[in-house]
Coordinates of C-alpha atoms in Angstrom, one line a residue:
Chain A
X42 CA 174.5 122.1 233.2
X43 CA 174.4 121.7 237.3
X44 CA 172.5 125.0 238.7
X45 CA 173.1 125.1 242.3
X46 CA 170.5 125.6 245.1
X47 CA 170.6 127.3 248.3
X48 CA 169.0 126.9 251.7
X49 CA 169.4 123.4 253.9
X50 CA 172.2 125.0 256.1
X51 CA 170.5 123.8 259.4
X52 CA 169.7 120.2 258.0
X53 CA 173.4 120.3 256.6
X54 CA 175.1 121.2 260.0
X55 CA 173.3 118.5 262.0
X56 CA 174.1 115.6 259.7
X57 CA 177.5 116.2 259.9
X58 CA 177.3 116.5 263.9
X59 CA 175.2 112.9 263.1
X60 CA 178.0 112.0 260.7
X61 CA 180.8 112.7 263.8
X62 CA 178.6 110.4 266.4
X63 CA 178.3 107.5 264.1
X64 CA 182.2 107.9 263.1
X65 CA 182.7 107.3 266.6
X66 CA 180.4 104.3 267.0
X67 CA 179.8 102.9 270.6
X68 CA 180.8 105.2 273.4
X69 CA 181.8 101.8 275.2
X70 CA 184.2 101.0 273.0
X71 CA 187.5 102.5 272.7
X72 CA 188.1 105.3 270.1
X73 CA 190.7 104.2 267.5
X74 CA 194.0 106.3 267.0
X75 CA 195.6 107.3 264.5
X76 CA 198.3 105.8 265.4
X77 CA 196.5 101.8 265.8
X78 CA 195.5 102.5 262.4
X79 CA 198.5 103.3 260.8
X80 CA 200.5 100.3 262.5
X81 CA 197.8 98.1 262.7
X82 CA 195.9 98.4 259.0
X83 CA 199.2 98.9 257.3
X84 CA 197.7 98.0 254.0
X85 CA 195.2 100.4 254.0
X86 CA 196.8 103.6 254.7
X87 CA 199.5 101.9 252.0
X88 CA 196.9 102.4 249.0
X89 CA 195.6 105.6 250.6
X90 CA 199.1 106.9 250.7
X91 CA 199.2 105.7 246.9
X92 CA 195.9 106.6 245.4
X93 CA 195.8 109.9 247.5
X94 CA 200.0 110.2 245.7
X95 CA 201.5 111.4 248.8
X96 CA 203.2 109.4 251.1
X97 CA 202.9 110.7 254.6
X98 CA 201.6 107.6 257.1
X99 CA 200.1 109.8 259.3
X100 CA 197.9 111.9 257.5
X101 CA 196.6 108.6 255.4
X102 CA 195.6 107.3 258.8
X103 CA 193.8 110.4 260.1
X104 CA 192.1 110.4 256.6
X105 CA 190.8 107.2 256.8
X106 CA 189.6 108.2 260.5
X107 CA 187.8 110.8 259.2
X108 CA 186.7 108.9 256.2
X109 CA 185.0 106.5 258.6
X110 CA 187.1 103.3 256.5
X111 CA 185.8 105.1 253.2
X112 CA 188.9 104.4 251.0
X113 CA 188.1 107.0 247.9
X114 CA 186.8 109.6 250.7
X115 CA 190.2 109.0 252.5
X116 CA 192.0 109.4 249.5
X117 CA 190.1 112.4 248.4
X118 CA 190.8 114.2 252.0
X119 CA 194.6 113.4 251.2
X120 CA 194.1 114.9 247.9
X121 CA 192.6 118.2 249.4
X122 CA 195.3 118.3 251.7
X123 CA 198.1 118.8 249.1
X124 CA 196.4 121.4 247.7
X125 CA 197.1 124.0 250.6
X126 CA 200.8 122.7 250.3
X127 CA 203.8 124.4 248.5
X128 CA 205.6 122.6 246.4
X129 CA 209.6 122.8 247.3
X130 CA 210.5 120.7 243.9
X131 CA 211.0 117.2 242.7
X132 CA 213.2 115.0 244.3
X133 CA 216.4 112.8 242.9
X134 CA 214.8 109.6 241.1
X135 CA 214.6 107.1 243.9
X136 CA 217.5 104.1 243.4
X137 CA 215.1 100.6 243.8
X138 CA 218.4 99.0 243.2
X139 CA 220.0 100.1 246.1
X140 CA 216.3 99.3 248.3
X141 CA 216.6 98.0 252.1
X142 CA 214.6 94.8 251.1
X143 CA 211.7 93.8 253.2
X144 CA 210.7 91.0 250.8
X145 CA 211.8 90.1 247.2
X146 CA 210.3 87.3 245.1
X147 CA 210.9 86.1 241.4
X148 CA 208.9 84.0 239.5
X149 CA 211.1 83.4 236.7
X150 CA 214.6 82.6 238.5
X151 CA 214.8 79.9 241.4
X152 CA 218.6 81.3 242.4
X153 CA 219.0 85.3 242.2
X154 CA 222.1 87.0 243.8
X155 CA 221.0 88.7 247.0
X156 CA 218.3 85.2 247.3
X157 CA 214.3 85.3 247.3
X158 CA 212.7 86.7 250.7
X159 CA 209.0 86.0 251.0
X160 CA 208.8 88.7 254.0
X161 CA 205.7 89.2 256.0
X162 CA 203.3 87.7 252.8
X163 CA 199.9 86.4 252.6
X164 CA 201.0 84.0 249.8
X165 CA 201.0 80.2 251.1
X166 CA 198.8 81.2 253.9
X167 CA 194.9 79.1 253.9
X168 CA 193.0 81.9 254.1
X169 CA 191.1 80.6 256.9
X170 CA 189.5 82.8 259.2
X171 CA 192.1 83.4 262.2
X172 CA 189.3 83.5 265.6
X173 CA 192.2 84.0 267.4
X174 CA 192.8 87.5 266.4
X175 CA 189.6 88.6 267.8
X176 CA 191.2 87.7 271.3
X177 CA 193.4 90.1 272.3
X178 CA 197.0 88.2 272.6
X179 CA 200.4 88.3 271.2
X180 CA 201.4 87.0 268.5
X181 CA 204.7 84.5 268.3
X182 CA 207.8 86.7 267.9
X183 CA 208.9 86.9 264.3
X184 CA 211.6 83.8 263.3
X185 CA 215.4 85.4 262.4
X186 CA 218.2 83.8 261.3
X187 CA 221.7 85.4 260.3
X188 CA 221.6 86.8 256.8
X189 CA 223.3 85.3 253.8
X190 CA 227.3 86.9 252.9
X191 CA 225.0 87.5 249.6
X192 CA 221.6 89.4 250.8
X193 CA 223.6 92.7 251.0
X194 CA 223.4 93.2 247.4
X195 CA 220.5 92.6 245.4
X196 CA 220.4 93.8 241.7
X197 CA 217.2 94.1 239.8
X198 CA 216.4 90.8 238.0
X199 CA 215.7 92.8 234.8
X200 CA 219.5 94.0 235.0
X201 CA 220.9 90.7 234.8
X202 CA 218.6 89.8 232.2
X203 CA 220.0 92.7 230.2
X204 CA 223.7 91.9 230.6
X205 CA 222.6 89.4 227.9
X206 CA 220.6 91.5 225.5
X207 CA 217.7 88.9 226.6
X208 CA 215.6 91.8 227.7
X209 CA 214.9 95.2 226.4
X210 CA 217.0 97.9 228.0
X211 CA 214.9 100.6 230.0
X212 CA 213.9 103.6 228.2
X213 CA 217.3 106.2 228.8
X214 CA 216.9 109.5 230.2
X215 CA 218.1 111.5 227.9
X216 CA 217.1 114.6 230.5
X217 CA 213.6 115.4 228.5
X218 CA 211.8 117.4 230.9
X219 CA 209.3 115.1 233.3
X220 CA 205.6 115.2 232.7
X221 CA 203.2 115.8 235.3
X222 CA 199.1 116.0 235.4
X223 CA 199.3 117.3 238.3
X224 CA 200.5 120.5 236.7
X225 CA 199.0 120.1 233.5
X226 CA 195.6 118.0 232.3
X227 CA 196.6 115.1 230.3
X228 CA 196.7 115.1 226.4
X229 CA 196.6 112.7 224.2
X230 CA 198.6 110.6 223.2
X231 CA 200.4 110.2 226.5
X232 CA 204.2 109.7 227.4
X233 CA 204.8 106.7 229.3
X234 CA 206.1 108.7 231.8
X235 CA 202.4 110.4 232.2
X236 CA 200.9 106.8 231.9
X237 CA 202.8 105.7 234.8
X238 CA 202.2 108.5 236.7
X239 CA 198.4 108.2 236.6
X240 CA 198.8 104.5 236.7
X241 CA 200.4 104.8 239.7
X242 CA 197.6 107.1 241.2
X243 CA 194.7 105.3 239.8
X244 CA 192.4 103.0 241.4
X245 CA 193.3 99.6 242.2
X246 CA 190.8 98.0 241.6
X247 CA 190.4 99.7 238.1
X248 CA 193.5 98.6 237.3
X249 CA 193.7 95.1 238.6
X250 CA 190.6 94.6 236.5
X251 CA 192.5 95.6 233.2
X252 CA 195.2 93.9 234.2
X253 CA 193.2 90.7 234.3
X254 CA 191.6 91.5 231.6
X255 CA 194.6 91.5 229.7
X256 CA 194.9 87.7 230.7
X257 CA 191.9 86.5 229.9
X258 CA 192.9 87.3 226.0
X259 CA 191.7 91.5 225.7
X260 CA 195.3 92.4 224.6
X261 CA 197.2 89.7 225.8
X262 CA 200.8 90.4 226.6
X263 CA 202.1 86.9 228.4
X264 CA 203.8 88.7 231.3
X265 CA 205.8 86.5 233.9
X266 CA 206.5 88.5 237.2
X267 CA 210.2 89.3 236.7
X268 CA 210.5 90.7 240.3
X269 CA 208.2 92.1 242.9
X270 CA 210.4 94.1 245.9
X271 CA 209.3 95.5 249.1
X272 CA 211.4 97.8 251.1
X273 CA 213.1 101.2 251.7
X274 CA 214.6 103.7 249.6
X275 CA 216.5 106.9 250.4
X276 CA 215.1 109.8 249.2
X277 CA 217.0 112.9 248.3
X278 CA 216.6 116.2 247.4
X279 CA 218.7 119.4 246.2
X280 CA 217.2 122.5 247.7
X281 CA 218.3 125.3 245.6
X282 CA 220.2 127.3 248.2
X283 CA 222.2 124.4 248.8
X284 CA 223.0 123.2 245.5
X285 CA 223.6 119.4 247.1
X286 CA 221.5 116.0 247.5
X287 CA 219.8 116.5 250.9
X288 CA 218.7 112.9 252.4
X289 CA 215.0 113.5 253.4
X290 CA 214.3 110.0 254.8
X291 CA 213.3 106.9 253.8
X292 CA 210.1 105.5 252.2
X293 CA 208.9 102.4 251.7
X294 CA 207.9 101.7 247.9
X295 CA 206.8 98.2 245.9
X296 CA 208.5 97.6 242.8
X297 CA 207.1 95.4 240.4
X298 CA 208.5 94.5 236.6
X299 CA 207.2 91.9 234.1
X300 CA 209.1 90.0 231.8
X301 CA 206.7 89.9 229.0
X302 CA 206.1 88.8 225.1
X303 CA 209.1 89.0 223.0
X304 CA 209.4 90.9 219.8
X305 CA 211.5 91.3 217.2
X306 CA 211.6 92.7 213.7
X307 CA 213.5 92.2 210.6
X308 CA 216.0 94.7 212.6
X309 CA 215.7 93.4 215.6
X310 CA 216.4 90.2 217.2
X311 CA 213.5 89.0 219.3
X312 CA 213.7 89.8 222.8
X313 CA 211.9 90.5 226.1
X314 CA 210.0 93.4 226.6
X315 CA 209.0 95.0 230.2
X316 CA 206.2 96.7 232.1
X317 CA 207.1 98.2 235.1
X318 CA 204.8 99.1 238.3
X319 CA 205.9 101.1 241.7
X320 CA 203.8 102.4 244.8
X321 CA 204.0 103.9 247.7
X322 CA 203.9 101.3 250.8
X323 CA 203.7 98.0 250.2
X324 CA 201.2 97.3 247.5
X325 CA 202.1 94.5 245.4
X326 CA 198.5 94.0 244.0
X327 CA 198.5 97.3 242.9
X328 CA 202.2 97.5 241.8
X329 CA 201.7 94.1 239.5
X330 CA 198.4 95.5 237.8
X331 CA 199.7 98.8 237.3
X332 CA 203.5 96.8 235.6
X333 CA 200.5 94.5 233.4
X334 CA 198.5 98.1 232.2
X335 CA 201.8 99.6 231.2
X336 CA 202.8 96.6 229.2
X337 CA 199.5 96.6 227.3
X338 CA 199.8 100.6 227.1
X339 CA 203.0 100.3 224.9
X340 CA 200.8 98.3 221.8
X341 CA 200.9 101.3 219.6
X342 CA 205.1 101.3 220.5
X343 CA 206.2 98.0 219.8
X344 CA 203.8 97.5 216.8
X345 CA 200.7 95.5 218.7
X346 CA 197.5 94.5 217.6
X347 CA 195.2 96.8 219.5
X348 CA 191.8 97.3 220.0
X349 CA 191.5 95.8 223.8
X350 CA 190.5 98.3 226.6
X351 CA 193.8 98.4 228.4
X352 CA 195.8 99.0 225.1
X353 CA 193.7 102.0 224.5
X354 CA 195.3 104.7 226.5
X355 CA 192.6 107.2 226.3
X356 CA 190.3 105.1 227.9
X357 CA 192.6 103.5 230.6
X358 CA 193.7 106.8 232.0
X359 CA 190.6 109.0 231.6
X360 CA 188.9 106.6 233.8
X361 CA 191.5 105.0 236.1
X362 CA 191.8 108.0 239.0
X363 CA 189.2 106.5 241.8
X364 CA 188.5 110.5 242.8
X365 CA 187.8 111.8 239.1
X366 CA 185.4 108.9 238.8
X367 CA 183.8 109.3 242.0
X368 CA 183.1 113.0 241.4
X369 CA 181.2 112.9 238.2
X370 CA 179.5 109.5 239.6
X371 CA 178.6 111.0 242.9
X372 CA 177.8 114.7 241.5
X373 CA 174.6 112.8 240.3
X374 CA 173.2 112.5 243.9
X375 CA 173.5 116.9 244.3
X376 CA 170.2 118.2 243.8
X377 CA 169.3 118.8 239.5
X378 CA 166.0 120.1 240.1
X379 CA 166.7 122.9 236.8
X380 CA 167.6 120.1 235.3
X381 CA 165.1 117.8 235.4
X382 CA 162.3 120.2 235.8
X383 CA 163.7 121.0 232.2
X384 CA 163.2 117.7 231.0
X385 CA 160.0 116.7 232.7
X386 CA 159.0 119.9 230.5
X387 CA 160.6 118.6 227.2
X388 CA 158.5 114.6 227.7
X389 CA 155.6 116.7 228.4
X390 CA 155.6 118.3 225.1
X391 CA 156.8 115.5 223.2
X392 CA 153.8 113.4 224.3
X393 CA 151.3 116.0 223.5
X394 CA 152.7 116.0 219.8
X395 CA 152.8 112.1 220.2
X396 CA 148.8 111.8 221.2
X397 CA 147.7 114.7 218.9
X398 CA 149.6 113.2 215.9
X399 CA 148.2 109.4 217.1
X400 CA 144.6 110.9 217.5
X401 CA 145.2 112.7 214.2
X402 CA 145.6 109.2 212.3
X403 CA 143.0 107.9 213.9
X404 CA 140.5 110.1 212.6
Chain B
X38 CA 243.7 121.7 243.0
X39 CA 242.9 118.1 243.6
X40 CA 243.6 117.6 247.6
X41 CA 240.9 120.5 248.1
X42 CA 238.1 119.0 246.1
X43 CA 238.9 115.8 247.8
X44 CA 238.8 117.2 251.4
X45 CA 235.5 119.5 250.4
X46 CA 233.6 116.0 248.9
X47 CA 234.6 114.3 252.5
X48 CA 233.0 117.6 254.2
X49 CA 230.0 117.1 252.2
X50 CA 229.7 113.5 253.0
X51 CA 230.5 114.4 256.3
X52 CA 227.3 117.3 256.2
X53 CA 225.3 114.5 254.4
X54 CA 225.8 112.2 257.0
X55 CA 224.4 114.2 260.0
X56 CA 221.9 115.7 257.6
X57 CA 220.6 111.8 257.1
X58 CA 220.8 111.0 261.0
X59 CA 218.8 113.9 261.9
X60 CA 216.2 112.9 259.2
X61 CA 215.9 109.4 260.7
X62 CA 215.8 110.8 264.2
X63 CA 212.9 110.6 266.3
X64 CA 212.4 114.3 268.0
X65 CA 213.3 113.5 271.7
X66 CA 217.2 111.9 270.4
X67 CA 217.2 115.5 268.0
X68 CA 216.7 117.3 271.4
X69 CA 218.4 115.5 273.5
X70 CA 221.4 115.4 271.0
X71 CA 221.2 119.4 271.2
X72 CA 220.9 119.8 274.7
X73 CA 224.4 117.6 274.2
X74 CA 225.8 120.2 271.7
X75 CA 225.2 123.6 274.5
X76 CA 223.8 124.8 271.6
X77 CA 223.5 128.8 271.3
X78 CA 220.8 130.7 270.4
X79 CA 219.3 130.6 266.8
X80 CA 217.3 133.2 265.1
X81 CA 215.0 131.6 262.0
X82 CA 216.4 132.3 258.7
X83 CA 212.8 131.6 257.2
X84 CA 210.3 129.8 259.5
X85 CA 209.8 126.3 259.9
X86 CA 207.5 125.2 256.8
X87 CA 205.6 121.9 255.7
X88 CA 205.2 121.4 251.5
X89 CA 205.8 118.9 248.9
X90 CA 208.8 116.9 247.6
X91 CA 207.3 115.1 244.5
X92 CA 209.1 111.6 244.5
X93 CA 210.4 110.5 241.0
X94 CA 211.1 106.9 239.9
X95 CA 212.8 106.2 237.0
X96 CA 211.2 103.3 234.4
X97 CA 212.3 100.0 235.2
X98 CA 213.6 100.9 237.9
X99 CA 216.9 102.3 235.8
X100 CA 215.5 104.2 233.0
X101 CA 213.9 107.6 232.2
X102 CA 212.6 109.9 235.0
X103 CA 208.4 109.7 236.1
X104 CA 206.6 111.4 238.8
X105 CA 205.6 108.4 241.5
X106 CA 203.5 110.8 244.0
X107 CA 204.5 113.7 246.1
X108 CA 205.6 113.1 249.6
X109 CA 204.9 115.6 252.5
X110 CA 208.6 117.6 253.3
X111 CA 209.3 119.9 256.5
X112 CA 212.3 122.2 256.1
X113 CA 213.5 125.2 258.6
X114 CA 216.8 127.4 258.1
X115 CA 218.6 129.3 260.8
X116 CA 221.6 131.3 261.8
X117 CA 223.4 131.5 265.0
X118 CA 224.2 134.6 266.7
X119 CA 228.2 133.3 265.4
X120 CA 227.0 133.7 262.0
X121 CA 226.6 130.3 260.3
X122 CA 223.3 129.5 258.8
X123 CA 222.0 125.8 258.8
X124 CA 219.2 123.8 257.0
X125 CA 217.3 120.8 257.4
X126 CA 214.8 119.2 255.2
X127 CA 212.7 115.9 256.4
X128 CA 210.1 113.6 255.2
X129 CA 207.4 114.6 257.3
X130 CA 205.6 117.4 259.1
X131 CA 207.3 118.2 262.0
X132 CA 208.3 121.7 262.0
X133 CA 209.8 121.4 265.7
X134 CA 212.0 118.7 264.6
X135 CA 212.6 120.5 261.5
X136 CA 214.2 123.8 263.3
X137 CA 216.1 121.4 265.9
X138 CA 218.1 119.6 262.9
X139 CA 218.6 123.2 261.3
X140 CA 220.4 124.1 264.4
X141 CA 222.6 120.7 264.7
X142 CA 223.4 121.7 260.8
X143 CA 224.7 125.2 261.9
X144 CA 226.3 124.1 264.8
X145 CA 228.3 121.2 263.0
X146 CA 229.3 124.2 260.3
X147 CA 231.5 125.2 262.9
X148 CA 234.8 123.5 262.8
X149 CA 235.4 123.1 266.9
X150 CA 231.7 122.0 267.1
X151 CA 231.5 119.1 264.7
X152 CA 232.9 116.6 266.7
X153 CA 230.7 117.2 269.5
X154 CA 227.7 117.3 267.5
X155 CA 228.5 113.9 265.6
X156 CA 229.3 112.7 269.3
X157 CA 225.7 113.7 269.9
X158 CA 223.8 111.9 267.2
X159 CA 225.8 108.6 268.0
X160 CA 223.3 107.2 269.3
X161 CA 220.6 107.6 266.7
X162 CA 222.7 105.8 264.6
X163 CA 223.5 103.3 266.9
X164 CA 220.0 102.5 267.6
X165 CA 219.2 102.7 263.3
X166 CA 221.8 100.2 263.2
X167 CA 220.6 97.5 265.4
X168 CA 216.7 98.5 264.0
X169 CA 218.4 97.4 260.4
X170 CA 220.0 94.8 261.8
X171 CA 216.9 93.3 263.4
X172 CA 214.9 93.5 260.4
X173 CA 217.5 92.0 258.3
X174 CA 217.7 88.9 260.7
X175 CA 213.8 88.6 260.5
X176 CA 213.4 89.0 256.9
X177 CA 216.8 86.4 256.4
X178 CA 214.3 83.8 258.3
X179 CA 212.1 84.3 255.7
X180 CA 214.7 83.7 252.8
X181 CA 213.4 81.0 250.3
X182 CA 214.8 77.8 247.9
X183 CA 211.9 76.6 245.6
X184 CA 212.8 73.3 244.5
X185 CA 211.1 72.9 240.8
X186 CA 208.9 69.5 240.1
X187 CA 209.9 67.6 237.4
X188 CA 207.2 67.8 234.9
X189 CA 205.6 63.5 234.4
X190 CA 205.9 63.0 230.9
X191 CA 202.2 61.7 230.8

């Protein structure tokens, strides 16, 4: 049990004024905005926006102001923040069919209807240290060229996969109500619509390890990357005293689904099944671990061998929210005294038995 | 009464349409496309207010509903002194912006207004339009054709 002290108030207040100094480092140097950081570590305030599970750019950016670069602190501000908000309602399911594409790559068709745009990508880059950033300059001006009589329409890979029964169709909405931890704590077993939920929130690197791990033969699934898109989607809502679709805006989501093991029964032909990932931003990293997890995460469904970590959903979403784990990590670091002045107590008597019953078999 | 429905759907588009502009807009075209409109005055309905939309996905992209994450939503609602009542609702949390699109939503409710006040936000999409159409030429640059290897047989 954590007993909580009191006193330190002074001490408190002035590390916090220390804490706003060293957040803004060297006088000399210019003081960041929130606005350089938003534009400028895109990436960043992307996973902040998807960890934290709200997408406001702004707010990410200020977090991870205040967070001095701390990523979990950041997302743990953002987290706070929603608290004080009212909740209006859930919006229309977003259409990543219909997405303003900002890159789309498959790794399992060459020719796709709408084509394969690589976007701004780190892939084929050298990964070689660019000194050239750390002058200030411009950079060239982005290549165009006219776009394709095709790129207008781009359907999901995993629909044209379906049109042949190749593929597993998506699970239907049959209207069931949608599950939400935010609302309620998560039991067990989980819907996979709860899985990819906290999937979704969770920690990237948490679930990029599981992921892997899923590779390297700890559940193994044999996932090829279908599709990964980056882009836009329109966002709608129906207020209730309007009774209609009201377009909020646009945000800007990563899509990824894997094309993974087939399986088939004595009822069933044999066929592909799916995982599926989305974020906020564009977080293709995350998107393809959390599509990997929710493949393995269906073992128990499609009649797996289970056992591996990632297949065992108890264990993959207890631990896969970066702010949960943080707190009961962290928590350690607050003063126990009670605690351990309880203990120190306890090994003192248990080694006064232990040398009076050594000395007593001595004698 | 089929010719009703029909002309109410196209009103609604119509409503959708400036709705979606004004979401898109950046605050100085939303006042400067009111200043346009010789808008009247507007009392608040219910005051300008930032809270949560939570975004849903659906599995696969097509399937059943899941909650992705919550995005921040400002909304505002007013009526002019004429008597219609307008709303707006934006990603976001700009509650001045909010109450300017309420206003352009009232003020389009009127039938010898709308014109003027899709006149207005003409250029917001004109400007949306060549930003898409920009960003479509530099991601068609980076459109790709893998050619596959042939595999050596030893």
């Amino acid at each position: 049990m954590y007993v909580a002290v009191k006193g330190g108030e002074a001490a408190i207040a002035s590390a916090h004024r220390l804490l706003a100094e060293a957040r803004r480092g060297d006088p000399a140097v210019p003081e960041i905005g929130v606005d350089q950081i938003a534009g400028q570590l895109a990436l960043l305030v992307d996973r902040v926006m998807t960890e934290g599970s709200l997408h406001d750019r702004d707010l990410a950016a200020l977090a991870l102001k205040q967070a001095r670069g701390d990523l979990i602190e950041a997302v743990f501000l953002v987290r706070a923040y929603r608290t004080t908000l009212p909740r209006f309602g859930a919006s229309e399911p977003l259409d990543t069919g219909a997405m303003r594409l900002a890159r789309r790559v498959s790794a399992t068709y060459k020719d796709l209807p709408g084509g394969q745009v690589l976007g701004p990508t780190f892939d084929y880059t050298h990964r070689l240290i660019d000194f050239a950033l750390a002058a200030e300059g411009a950079s060239e001006p982005a290549a165009q060229a006219e776009p394709a009589p095709d790129a207008a329409r781009a359907p999901r890979v995993t629909d044209l996969l379906g049109q042949d029964g190749l593929i597993e169709a998506s699970p239907p909405d049959e209207g069931a109500p949608v599950g939400d931890l935010t609302r309620e704590p998560l039991d067990f077993p989980a819907e996979r619509d709860l899985r990819l939920q906290a999937l979704a929130r969770g920690d990237e690197g948490f679930v990029l390890a599981l992921a892997y791990s899923t590779q390297r033969g700890y559940g193994r699934t044999h996932p090829f990357v279908g599709e990964i898109r980056v882009g836009e989607v329109e966002v709608e809502f129906v207020p209730e005293e309007l009774g209609f679709a009201v377009p909020l805006g646009r945000l800007a989501v990563t899509e990824c689904q894997t094309v993974n093991q087939f399986h088939g029964s004595a009822a069933e032909a044999p066929r592909f099944t799916r995982g599926y990932g989305l974020a906020f931003g564009h977080s293709e990293r995350k998107a393809m671990a959390m599509a990997l997890v929710d493949r393995a995460l269906r073992a128990d469904e499609l009649g797996e061998a289970g056992g591996a970590p990632a297949q065992d959903q108890e264990f993959v979403l207890a631990h896969c929210d970066a702010l949960q784990a943080t707190g009961f990590v962290e928590h350690l670091k607050l003063p126990h005294y009670v605690d351990f002045q309880a203990e120190l107590e306890l090994v003192r008597r248990m080694r006064a038995e232990h040398a009076e019953a050594t000395q007593e078999a001595a004698e | 009464m089929p010719d009703v429905e029909s002309s109410g759907n196209e009103a609604l588009a119509a409503r959708r349409a400036v709705m979606a502009l004004c979401a898109l807009a950046h605050p100085a075209e939303l006042r400067a496309a009111l200043a346009a409109s010789e808008a009247p005055e507007a009392e608040d309905l219910r005051p300008p207010e930032t809270g949560l939309v939570m975004a849903r996905g659906r599995i696969g992209g097509d399937g059943r509903r899941f909650n992705l994450g919550e995005v921040t939503v400002t909304r505002a609602a007013v009526r002019l002194a004429e008597g219609e009542t307008g709303f707006a609702y934006h990603l976001g949390r700009d509650r001045a912006k909010a109450r300017l699109a309420a206003i352009l939503d009232a003020l389009w409710q009127q039938p010898d207004r709308r014109h003027a006040v899709e006149r207005a936000l003409a250029p917001v999409a004109a400007r949306e339009e060549a930003e898409r159409q920009a960003q479509a030429r530099r991601t068609a640059a980076t459109r790709v054709d893998f050619f596959t290897l042939a595999r050596g047989e030893d």
